[in-house]
Short mmCIF file of C-alpha atoms and ligand atoms in Angstrom, two decimals:
data_model
loop_
_atom_site.label_atom_id
_atom_site.label_comp_id
_atom_site.label_asym_id
_atom_site.label_seq_id
_atom_site.Cartn_x
_atom_site.Cartn_y
_atom_site.Cartn_z
CA ALA A 1 -61.89 20.10 69.93
CA ALA A 2 -62.98 16.86 68.59
CA THR A 3 -63.67 18.65 65.01
CA SER A 4 -60.22 20.29 65.18
CA LYS A 5 -58.38 17.05 66.14
CA ILE A 6 -60.03 15.60 63.34
CA ASN A 7 -59.32 18.19 61.05
CA PHE A 8 -55.53 18.26 62.10
CA PHE A 9 -55.24 13.87 61.82
CA ASN A 10 -57.01 14.50 58.03
CA ILE A 11 -53.88 17.55 57.34
CA SER A 12 -50.97 15.92 58.29
CA LYS A 13 -52.76 12.25 56.74
CA PHE A 14 -53.28 14.75 53.62
CA LEU A 15 -49.81 15.93 54.06
CA VAL A 16 -47.87 12.18 54.08
CA ILE A 17 -49.70 11.65 51.29
CA ILE A 18 -48.12 14.94 49.37
CA MET A 19 -44.39 13.91 50.73
CA LYS A 20 -45.03 10.54 49.32
CA CYS A 21 -46.37 11.97 45.99
CA ILE A 22 -43.02 13.85 46.15
CA VAL A 23 -40.50 11.13 46.74
CA LEU A 24 -42.45 8.83 43.86
CA VAL A 25 -41.60 11.78 41.77
CA ILE A 26 -38.35 11.90 42.40
CA LEU A 27 -37.81 8.47 42.08
CA ALA A 28 -39.58 8.15 38.65
CA THR A 29 -37.38 11.05 37.09
CA VAL A 30 -34.09 9.52 38.78
CA LEU A 31 -35.16 6.06 37.67
CA LEU A 32 -37.01 8.26 34.03
CA ILE A 33 -33.31 9.90 33.41
CA SER A 34 -31.15 6.66 34.65
CA CYS A 35 -33.39 5.00 32.19
CA SER A 36 -32.55 7.25 28.71
CA LYS A 37 -29.14 7.55 29.81
CA GLY A 38 -28.84 3.62 29.36
CA SER A 39 -30.89 4.08 26.05
CA ALA A 40 -28.17 6.89 24.74
CA ASP A 41 -24.80 4.39 26.14
CA GLU A 42 -26.93 1.47 24.56
CA ASN A 43 -27.27 4.06 21.09
CA ILE A 44 -23.20 4.96 21.38
CA PHE A 45 -22.49 0.90 22.01
CA HIS A 46 -24.53 0.09 18.99
CA ASN A 47 -22.98 2.61 16.44
CA LYS A 48 -19.26 1.92 17.51
CA GLU A 49 -20.43 -1.66 16.48
CA ILE A 50 -21.74 -0.84 12.86
CA ASP A 51 -18.57 1.78 13.25
CA ASP A 52 -16.43 -1.52 13.54
CA ILE A 53 -18.14 -3.05 10.32
CA THR A 54 -18.84 -0.89 8.35
CA ILE A 55 -16.22 2.07 9.13
CA GLY A 56 -12.75 1.09 7.84
CA LEU A 57 -9.23 2.06 8.24
CA LYS A 58 -9.58 3.91 4.79
CA ASN A 59 -12.42 6.30 6.80
CA TYR A 60 -9.59 7.77 9.03
CA ALA A 61 -7.04 7.87 6.35
CA ILE A 62 -9.50 10.04 4.15
CA GLU A 63 -9.92 12.26 6.91
CA LYS A 64 -6.58 13.45 6.91
CA GLY A 65 -5.64 12.93 3.24
CA LYS A 66 -3.84 9.97 3.13
CA PHE A 67 -4.26 6.88 1.23
CA ILE A 68 -4.48 3.52 2.51
CA GLY A 69 -4.05 0.55 0.20
CA ASN A 70 -3.37 -3.10 -0.10
CA LEU A 71 -3.13 -5.95 -3.17
CA MET A 72 -5.41 -7.73 -4.80
CA ARG A 73 -4.09 -11.42 -4.98
CA ASP A 74 -3.75 -13.40 -8.73
CA GLY A 75 -6.61 -15.60 -6.74
CA MET A 76 -9.08 -12.92 -6.53
CA PHE A 77 -8.20 -11.59 -9.78
CA ASP A 78 -9.22 -14.25 -10.97
CA ASN A 79 -12.56 -14.92 -8.99
CA LEU A 80 -13.56 -11.54 -7.28
CA GLN A 81 -15.57 -13.65 -4.14
CA VAL A 82 -12.88 -16.21 -3.74
CA HIS A 83 -13.31 -16.83 -0.06
CA ASN A 84 -16.80 -16.15 -0.22
CA GLY A 85 -16.17 -12.59 -0.97
CA SER A 86 -13.91 -12.17 2.55
CA THR A 87 -11.10 -10.75 0.77
CA ASP A 88 -13.18 -8.95 -1.32
CA ASN A 89 -14.75 -7.10 1.50
CA ILE A 90 -11.25 -5.87 3.11
CA LEU A 91 -10.85 -4.54 0.25
CA LYS A 92 -13.29 -2.29 -0.38
CA THR A 93 -14.22 -1.44 3.33
CA ASP A 94 -10.66 -0.62 4.70
CA TYR A 95 -8.91 0.55 1.75
CA ASN A 96 -8.84 3.12 -0.83
CA ALA A 97 -5.72 2.44 -2.78
CA ILE A 98 -4.93 -0.67 -5.28
CA VAL A 99 -2.17 -2.11 -6.58
CA LEU A 100 -2.47 -6.10 -8.37
CA GLY A 101 0.35 -8.49 -6.85
CA ASN A 102 1.05 -9.71 -9.94
CA LYS A 103 -1.15 -9.37 -13.20
CA MET A 104 0.58 -6.18 -14.27
CA LYS A 105 3.77 -7.39 -14.17
CA MET A 106 6.03 -8.32 -17.58
CA SER A 107 5.59 -11.59 -17.33
CA ASN A 108 1.53 -11.55 -17.60
CA LEU A 109 0.88 -8.19 -19.69
CA LEU A 110 2.71 -9.11 -22.49
CA ARG A 111 2.97 -12.96 -22.27
CA THR A 112 3.03 -13.92 -25.91
CA ARG A 113 5.58 -12.23 -28.26
CA PRO A 114 5.23 -9.06 -30.02
CA GLN A 115 5.28 -9.69 -33.66
CA ASP A 116 7.96 -6.95 -33.44
CA PRO A 117 9.05 -6.93 -30.09
CA PHE A 118 10.95 -3.89 -31.47
CA ASN A 119 8.21 -2.06 -31.64
CA VAL A 120 5.28 -3.22 -29.01
CA LYS A 121 1.81 -2.21 -30.28
CA ILE A 122 -1.12 -1.83 -27.66
CA GLU A 123 -2.36 -4.82 -28.98
CA ASP A 124 0.18 -6.82 -27.96
CA ILE A 125 -0.45 -5.73 -24.30
CA ASN A 126 -3.11 -7.77 -22.11
CA THR A 127 -5.49 -5.52 -21.61
CA ASP A 128 -7.81 -7.22 -20.76
CA ILE A 129 -6.08 -7.30 -17.23
CA ILE A 130 -5.85 -3.74 -16.71
CA ASP A 131 -9.60 -2.95 -17.21
CA LYS A 132 -10.84 -5.73 -14.75
CA PHE A 133 -7.91 -3.82 -12.49
CA VAL A 134 -9.56 -0.44 -13.46
CA ASN A 135 -12.99 -0.98 -12.94
CA TYR A 136 -12.76 -2.64 -9.39
CA ALA A 137 -10.98 0.02 -8.29
CA ASP A 138 -13.02 2.68 -9.81
CA LYS A 139 -15.58 0.87 -8.31
CA HIS A 140 -14.79 1.66 -4.92
CA ASN A 141 -12.96 4.90 -5.46
CA MET A 142 -9.57 3.47 -5.33
CA ARG A 143 -6.24 5.15 -6.17
CA LYS A 144 -4.62 2.59 -8.71
CA ARG A 145 -1.00 1.63 -8.87
CA GLY A 146 0.64 -0.16 -11.55
CA HIS A 147 2.88 -1.98 -10.74
CA VAL A 148 5.32 -2.52 -12.68
CA MET A 149 7.31 -1.90 -15.54
CA ILE A 150 10.74 -2.69 -15.80
CA TRP A 151 11.34 -5.23 -13.57
CA TYR A 152 14.08 -7.68 -13.89
CA LYS A 153 11.89 -10.55 -12.53
CA GLN A 154 8.91 -12.40 -13.85
CA ILE A 155 9.53 -10.97 -17.46
CA PRO A 156 8.03 -13.72 -20.17
CA SER A 157 10.11 -16.54 -21.20
CA TRP A 158 10.21 -15.01 -25.12
CA LEU A 159 12.52 -12.28 -23.42
CA THR A 160 14.76 -14.79 -20.83
CA ASN A 161 15.64 -16.45 -23.95
CA GLU A 162 15.66 -13.83 -26.75
CA ALA A 163 17.30 -10.69 -24.83
CA PRO A 164 21.29 -12.01 -23.85
CA ASN A 165 21.18 -11.77 -27.83
CA TRP A 166 20.10 -8.27 -28.11
CA SER A 167 21.73 -5.17 -29.10
CA ALA A 168 21.97 -1.73 -26.66
CA GLN A 169 19.75 -0.77 -29.04
CA GLN A 170 17.21 -3.38 -29.45
CA VAL A 171 16.96 -3.15 -25.65
CA TYR A 172 15.84 0.79 -25.85
CA ASP A 173 13.56 -0.29 -29.10
CA PHE A 174 11.81 -2.79 -26.82
CA SER A 175 11.53 -0.66 -23.51
CA LYS A 176 10.60 2.45 -25.48
CA SER A 177 8.04 1.06 -27.46
CA TYR A 178 6.47 -0.99 -24.45
CA ILE A 179 6.40 2.18 -21.94
CA LEU A 180 5.13 4.22 -24.42
CA ALA A 181 2.25 1.09 -25.81
CA LEU A 182 1.44 0.63 -21.97
CA SER A 183 1.53 4.38 -20.67
CA ALA A 184 -1.16 5.47 -23.29
CA TYR A 185 -2.97 2.45 -23.15
CA CYS A 186 -3.66 3.44 -18.91
CA LYS A 187 -3.43 7.28 -19.29
CA GLY A 188 -6.16 9.05 -17.10
CA LYS A 189 -6.62 5.52 -15.65
CA ILE A 190 -3.38 4.96 -13.54
CA ASP A 191 -2.61 7.31 -11.07
CA GLU A 192 1.30 6.19 -10.05
CA TRP A 193 3.61 3.44 -11.80
CA ASP A 194 6.74 2.11 -10.50
CA VAL A 195 8.20 2.38 -13.62
CA LEU A 196 11.57 0.78 -12.40
CA ASN A 197 12.23 -2.19 -10.15
CA GLU A 198 14.92 -3.55 -7.40
CA GLY A 199 17.70 -2.05 -9.74
CA ILE A 200 20.03 -1.95 -6.83
CA VAL A 201 21.95 -4.61 -4.13
CA ASN A 202 23.61 -2.96 -1.88
CA ASN A 203 26.36 0.21 -3.53
CA SER A 204 25.53 -0.96 -7.59
CA PHE A 205 23.23 -1.77 -9.68
CA ARG A 206 22.14 -5.26 -9.74
CA GLN A 207 24.54 -7.07 -12.46
CA GLY A 208 22.14 -9.21 -15.11
CA THR A 209 21.75 -9.80 -19.04
CA TRP A 210 20.62 -5.79 -19.76
CA TYR A 211 23.13 -4.37 -17.31
CA ASP A 212 25.76 -6.12 -19.89
CA ILE A 213 24.36 -4.86 -22.67
CA ILE A 214 23.45 -1.07 -21.77
CA ASN A 215 27.27 -0.65 -19.38
CA THR A 216 29.57 -2.06 -22.85
CA GLN A 217 27.34 -0.86 -25.86
CA ALA A 218 26.15 2.46 -26.62
CA ASN A 219 22.36 2.90 -28.80
CA ILE A 220 22.77 4.50 -32.10
CA ASN A 221 22.73 7.95 -30.38
CA GLY A 222 25.88 7.10 -28.38
CA ASP A 223 24.01 6.65 -24.85
CA ILE A 224 25.85 4.14 -22.57
CA GLY A 225 25.20 3.51 -19.53
CA TYR A 226 22.61 2.81 -16.78
CA TYR A 227 22.13 6.27 -15.76
CA ASN A 228 20.78 7.37 -19.16
CA TYR A 229 18.90 3.79 -19.72
CA PHE A 230 16.96 4.59 -17.00
CA ALA A 231 16.79 8.20 -17.47
CA TYR A 232 14.73 7.39 -20.46
CA LEU A 233 12.06 4.75 -19.28
CA PHE A 234 10.93 7.93 -16.79
CA LYS A 235 10.99 10.00 -19.59
CA TRP A 236 9.33 7.84 -21.78
CA ALA A 237 6.75 6.84 -19.39
CA ARG A 238 6.10 10.59 -18.95
CA GLN A 239 5.88 11.00 -22.70
CA GLY A 240 3.21 8.74 -22.17
CA ASP A 241 1.15 10.02 -18.96
CA SER A 242 1.45 13.68 -18.68
CA ASP A 243 0.26 13.78 -15.26
CA VAL A 244 0.88 10.37 -13.52
CA GLU A 245 2.73 9.83 -10.74
CA LEU A 246 6.26 7.79 -11.63
CA PHE A 247 8.16 5.54 -9.04
CA TYR A 248 11.83 3.89 -8.44
CA ASN A 249 10.66 1.09 -6.18
CA ASP A 250 13.59 -0.90 -3.98
CA TYR A 251 13.34 -3.32 -0.80
CA ASN A 252 15.68 -2.99 1.75
CA ILE A 253 16.60 0.86 1.44
CA GLU A 254 14.34 2.59 4.09
CA ALA A 255 17.13 2.91 7.18
CA PHE A 256 18.66 5.73 6.59
CA GLY A 257 22.63 5.52 6.07
CA THR A 258 22.75 2.00 5.23
CA SER A 259 24.48 0.99 1.93
CA LYS A 260 21.94 0.34 -0.18
CA ASN A 261 19.68 3.26 1.20
CA ASN A 262 23.17 5.54 0.21
CA PHE A 263 23.39 4.68 -2.84
CA MET A 264 19.56 4.80 -3.74
CA ARG A 265 19.66 8.11 -2.03
CA THR A 266 22.50 9.13 -4.58
CA PHE A 267 20.83 7.48 -7.37
CA VAL A 268 16.98 8.66 -7.63
CA LYS A 269 18.56 12.69 -6.94
CA LYS A 270 21.36 12.55 -9.44
CA LEU A 271 19.01 10.96 -11.57
CA LYS A 272 16.62 13.83 -11.71
CA LEU A 273 18.78 16.73 -11.55
CA ASP A 274 22.22 15.05 -13.72
CA TYR A 275 20.27 13.72 -16.00
CA SER A 276 16.72 15.20 -16.13
CA ALA A 277 14.58 11.91 -15.18
CA PRO A 278 10.97 12.64 -14.41
CA ILE A 279 11.13 11.03 -11.67
CA ASP A 280 8.02 11.75 -8.35
CA GLY A 281 8.97 9.57 -5.91
CA VAL A 282 10.30 6.53 -4.03
CA GLY A 283 8.68 3.56 -2.96
CA LEU A 284 9.74 1.91 -0.20
CA GLN A 285 8.85 -1.34 0.02
CA SER A 286 8.86 -1.99 3.52
CA HIS A 287 9.12 -6.28 3.81
CA PHE A 288 10.57 -5.82 7.48
CA LYS A 289 10.99 -8.78 9.76
CA ILE A 290 9.42 -7.79 13.24
CA ASN A 291 12.57 -8.22 14.99
CA LEU A 292 14.15 -5.69 12.98
CA THR A 293 11.74 -3.03 13.90
CA THR A 294 13.12 -1.12 16.84
CA ASP A 295 12.44 2.48 17.26
CA ASP A 296 15.84 3.47 16.39
CA PHE A 297 15.21 1.71 12.43
CA ILE A 298 11.85 3.35 11.92
CA SER A 299 13.30 6.43 13.33
CA ARG A 300 16.07 5.98 10.09
CA LEU A 301 13.26 5.36 7.92
CA GLY A 302 11.43 8.52 8.79
CA LYS A 303 14.79 9.99 8.40
CA THR A 304 15.11 9.00 4.84
CA ILE A 305 11.13 10.05 3.92
CA ASP A 306 12.76 13.29 5.26
CA ASP A 307 15.54 13.60 3.29
CA LEU A 308 13.88 12.63 -0.24
CA GLY A 309 11.75 15.00 0.42
CA GLU A 310 14.17 17.70 0.64
CA SER A 311 14.75 16.96 -3.35
CA ASP A 312 11.24 17.45 -3.32
CA PHE A 313 10.93 13.16 -3.54
CA ILE A 314 7.45 11.76 -2.49
CA ALA A 315 8.63 8.69 -0.45
CA ASN A 316 5.27 6.34 -0.33
CA ILE A 317 5.79 3.00 2.07
CA THR A 318 4.32 0.62 -1.37
CA GLU A 319 4.46 -3.27 0.25
CA LEU A 320 4.13 -3.02 3.66
CA ASP A 321 4.26 -6.55 5.52
CA ILE A 322 6.18 -7.13 8.74
CA ARG A 323 6.52 -10.98 9.55
CA ILE A 324 6.78 -13.03 12.50
CA CYS A 325 9.68 -16.37 12.05
CA ASN A 326 9.94 -18.97 14.04
CA GLY A 327 12.52 -18.01 16.55
CA ASP A 328 11.33 -14.56 16.77
CA ILE A 329 10.35 -13.80 20.37
CA GLN A 330 8.16 -10.89 19.60
CA THR A 331 4.35 -11.16 19.47
CA LEU A 332 1.11 -10.22 17.97
CA ASP A 333 1.05 -6.90 20.23
CA ASP A 334 4.62 -6.43 19.16
CA GLN A 335 3.96 -6.32 15.69
CA LYS A 336 1.10 -3.93 16.52
CA LYS A 337 3.09 -1.41 17.90
CA ALA A 338 5.22 -1.90 15.18
CA TYR A 339 2.51 -1.20 12.38
CA LYS A 340 1.33 1.45 14.79
CA ASN A 341 5.07 3.56 14.54
CA ILE A 342 5.69 2.59 10.98
CA VAL A 343 1.52 4.25 10.29
CA SER A 344 2.83 7.20 12.42
CA THR A 345 6.43 7.67 10.93
CA ALA A 346 5.53 8.13 7.59
CA PHE A 347 2.42 9.71 7.78
CA SER A 348 3.51 12.73 9.88
CA ARG A 349 5.44 13.79 6.77
CA ASP A 350 3.67 15.79 3.91
CA ASN A 351 5.67 13.84 1.33
CA CYS A 352 4.29 10.78 1.85
CA LYS A 353 0.58 10.17 1.07
CA THR A 354 -0.07 6.25 0.28
CA ILE A 355 0.51 2.93 2.30
CA LEU A 356 0.29 -0.05 0.88
CA ILE A 357 0.04 -3.16 2.61
CA TRP A 358 1.16 -6.33 0.73
CA GLY A 359 -1.94 -8.42 1.27
CA PRO A 360 -5.33 -8.28 2.78
CA SER A 361 -4.68 -10.98 5.01
CA ASP A 362 -2.42 -13.40 6.36
CA ASN A 363 -4.35 -16.16 4.33
CA ASP A 364 -3.05 -13.68 1.54
CA SER A 365 -0.03 -12.84 1.87
CA TRP A 366 3.48 -14.04 -0.02
CA ILE A 367 5.27 -14.14 2.88
CA ASN A 368 4.56 -18.34 4.19
CA SER A 369 5.35 -19.25 0.23
CA HIS A 370 8.91 -17.12 0.21
CA PHE A 371 10.32 -16.91 3.56
CA GLU A 372 10.78 -20.21 5.33
CA GLY A 373 9.22 -20.59 9.05
CA CYS A 374 7.36 -17.17 8.08
CA GLY A 375 4.26 -15.57 8.38
CA GLN A 376 1.46 -13.72 10.24
CA ALA A 377 2.67 -10.35 8.22
CA THR A 378 -0.56 -8.41 7.74
CA PRO A 379 -3.48 -6.79 10.00
CA HIS A 380 -5.77 -9.70 8.95
CA ASP A 381 -5.16 -13.42 10.24
CA GLU A 382 -5.23 -16.42 8.11
CA ASN A 383 -9.64 -16.28 8.70
CA PHE A 384 -9.33 -12.74 7.78
CA ASN A 385 -10.53 -12.04 12.01
CA LYS A 386 -8.73 -8.06 12.39
CA LYS A 387 -5.15 -9.04 14.46
CA PRO A 388 -3.74 -6.14 16.61
CA ALA A 389 -1.69 -4.94 14.08
CA TYR A 390 -5.34 -4.10 12.41
CA PHE A 391 -5.51 -1.35 15.32
CA GLY A 392 -2.48 -0.17 15.20
CA ILE A 393 -2.62 1.19 11.98
CA LYS A 394 -6.14 2.78 12.67
CA GLU A 395 -4.92 4.31 16.20
CA ALA A 396 -1.94 5.95 14.20
CA LEU A 397 -4.38 7.32 11.85
CA MET A 398 -6.39 8.30 14.57
CA ASP A 399 -4.03 10.01 16.10
CA LEU A 400 -2.25 12.07 13.06
C1 XIL B 501 5.74 -10.92 -5.02
C2 XIL B 501 4.08 -11.88 -5.08
O1 XIL B 501 3.82 -11.17 -3.89
C3 XIL B 501 4.34 -13.15 -5.41
O2 XIL B 501 3.12 -13.70 -5.65
C4 XIL B 501 5.27 -13.56 -5.87
O3 XIL B 501 5.35 -15.03 -6.52
C5 XIL B 501 6.77 -13.35 -5.97
O4 XIL B 501 6.48 -11.36 -6.01
N1 XIL B 501 8.90 -6.82 -4.74
C6 XIL B 501 7.65 -7.02 -5.31
C7 XIL B 501 6.86 -7.35 -5.62
O5 XIL B 501 8.26 -5.60 -6.22
O6 XIL B 501 6.15 -7.53 -6.94
C8 XIL B 501 6.60 -9.05 -4.92
O7 XIL B 501 5.38 -9.78 -5.02
C9 XIL B 501 7.21 -8.68 -3.84
C10 XIL B 501 8.96 -8.34 -3.57
#
């Protein structure tokens, strides 16, 4: 009996040890699983951080077959590493389309008077500017937007002085030779051109020197009037490059049903159908003030894109910024909503393929110097940090 007691004692002691071991193994397993789960989470978190640094807006746009772009400002053009490379970083991380803010305007491309302004040659154009732009864009796989061929602003001073004395035929000769030379040089390098910029005011064409000449005198073929002249601009641009996309570009034409919007839609359709102008699309500049970006306004922007689409026009957003001005009660979060709503409204349409923003950061924006008391118009702040607007664009792209 004594032996069996001892045996029993030993067996129960043994069982307790076994039980303790089982509990320990279970505990260890639970601990191991939770540890490995913890490190998996850490990895995901870590990747997310890397995402934010290396995965820019463009990666989401590319996935959806869209282009999201921005401009290169003069300061950066002159020194690509300006602001310690911050702007360069933003452009190459976030954007897959690019335009020069000023450098490809006539005031820069044709700064010196050509020997014969009625027979402009490639040698008369500052092609170094184009080369530098194309090199940068190609290096970063960006779609290249040419801005701008014919515009009443930012023209060289020699032209401002001479043009009032030109005949209609001279205006035609100058425009034709300039466009042909420029598009010949840019053939295959530039993907899309603003052939004509801001030709409309309210419900008529913008008046000025050339308006007076072209609408009162015929050229040697008997062509008279802006419709004829404007149609030729597009024909020459097409003659120079058969593959490039050609745009009419303007501001305050975004919301469907305003007088300028009505005139614009009538104008581009008539130009294409009645005057056989090879015009591919309309650039909706979209310089908006925050308090105007209501849901109704943005849905009317969508309606404009649809209406143009029905007539086979591309409708891209070409110079988007949303300024906040003294006295506006709207916040950066309201601006985020506006950016998000605009990007998803425009990009949900097939005939809107590209959205370009007019300024990589609030530091690179034209708003502060052109609209008194206004600023904060872009997706990155003055210190090149991402603003709520940035995440609004990102969310819209992800949700497409
Ligand atoms: C602006 C530039 O951003 C400024 O730097 C410059 O001083 C004036 O022009 N519509 C256009 C753009 O088509 O070319 C303009 O760019 C903004 C309005």
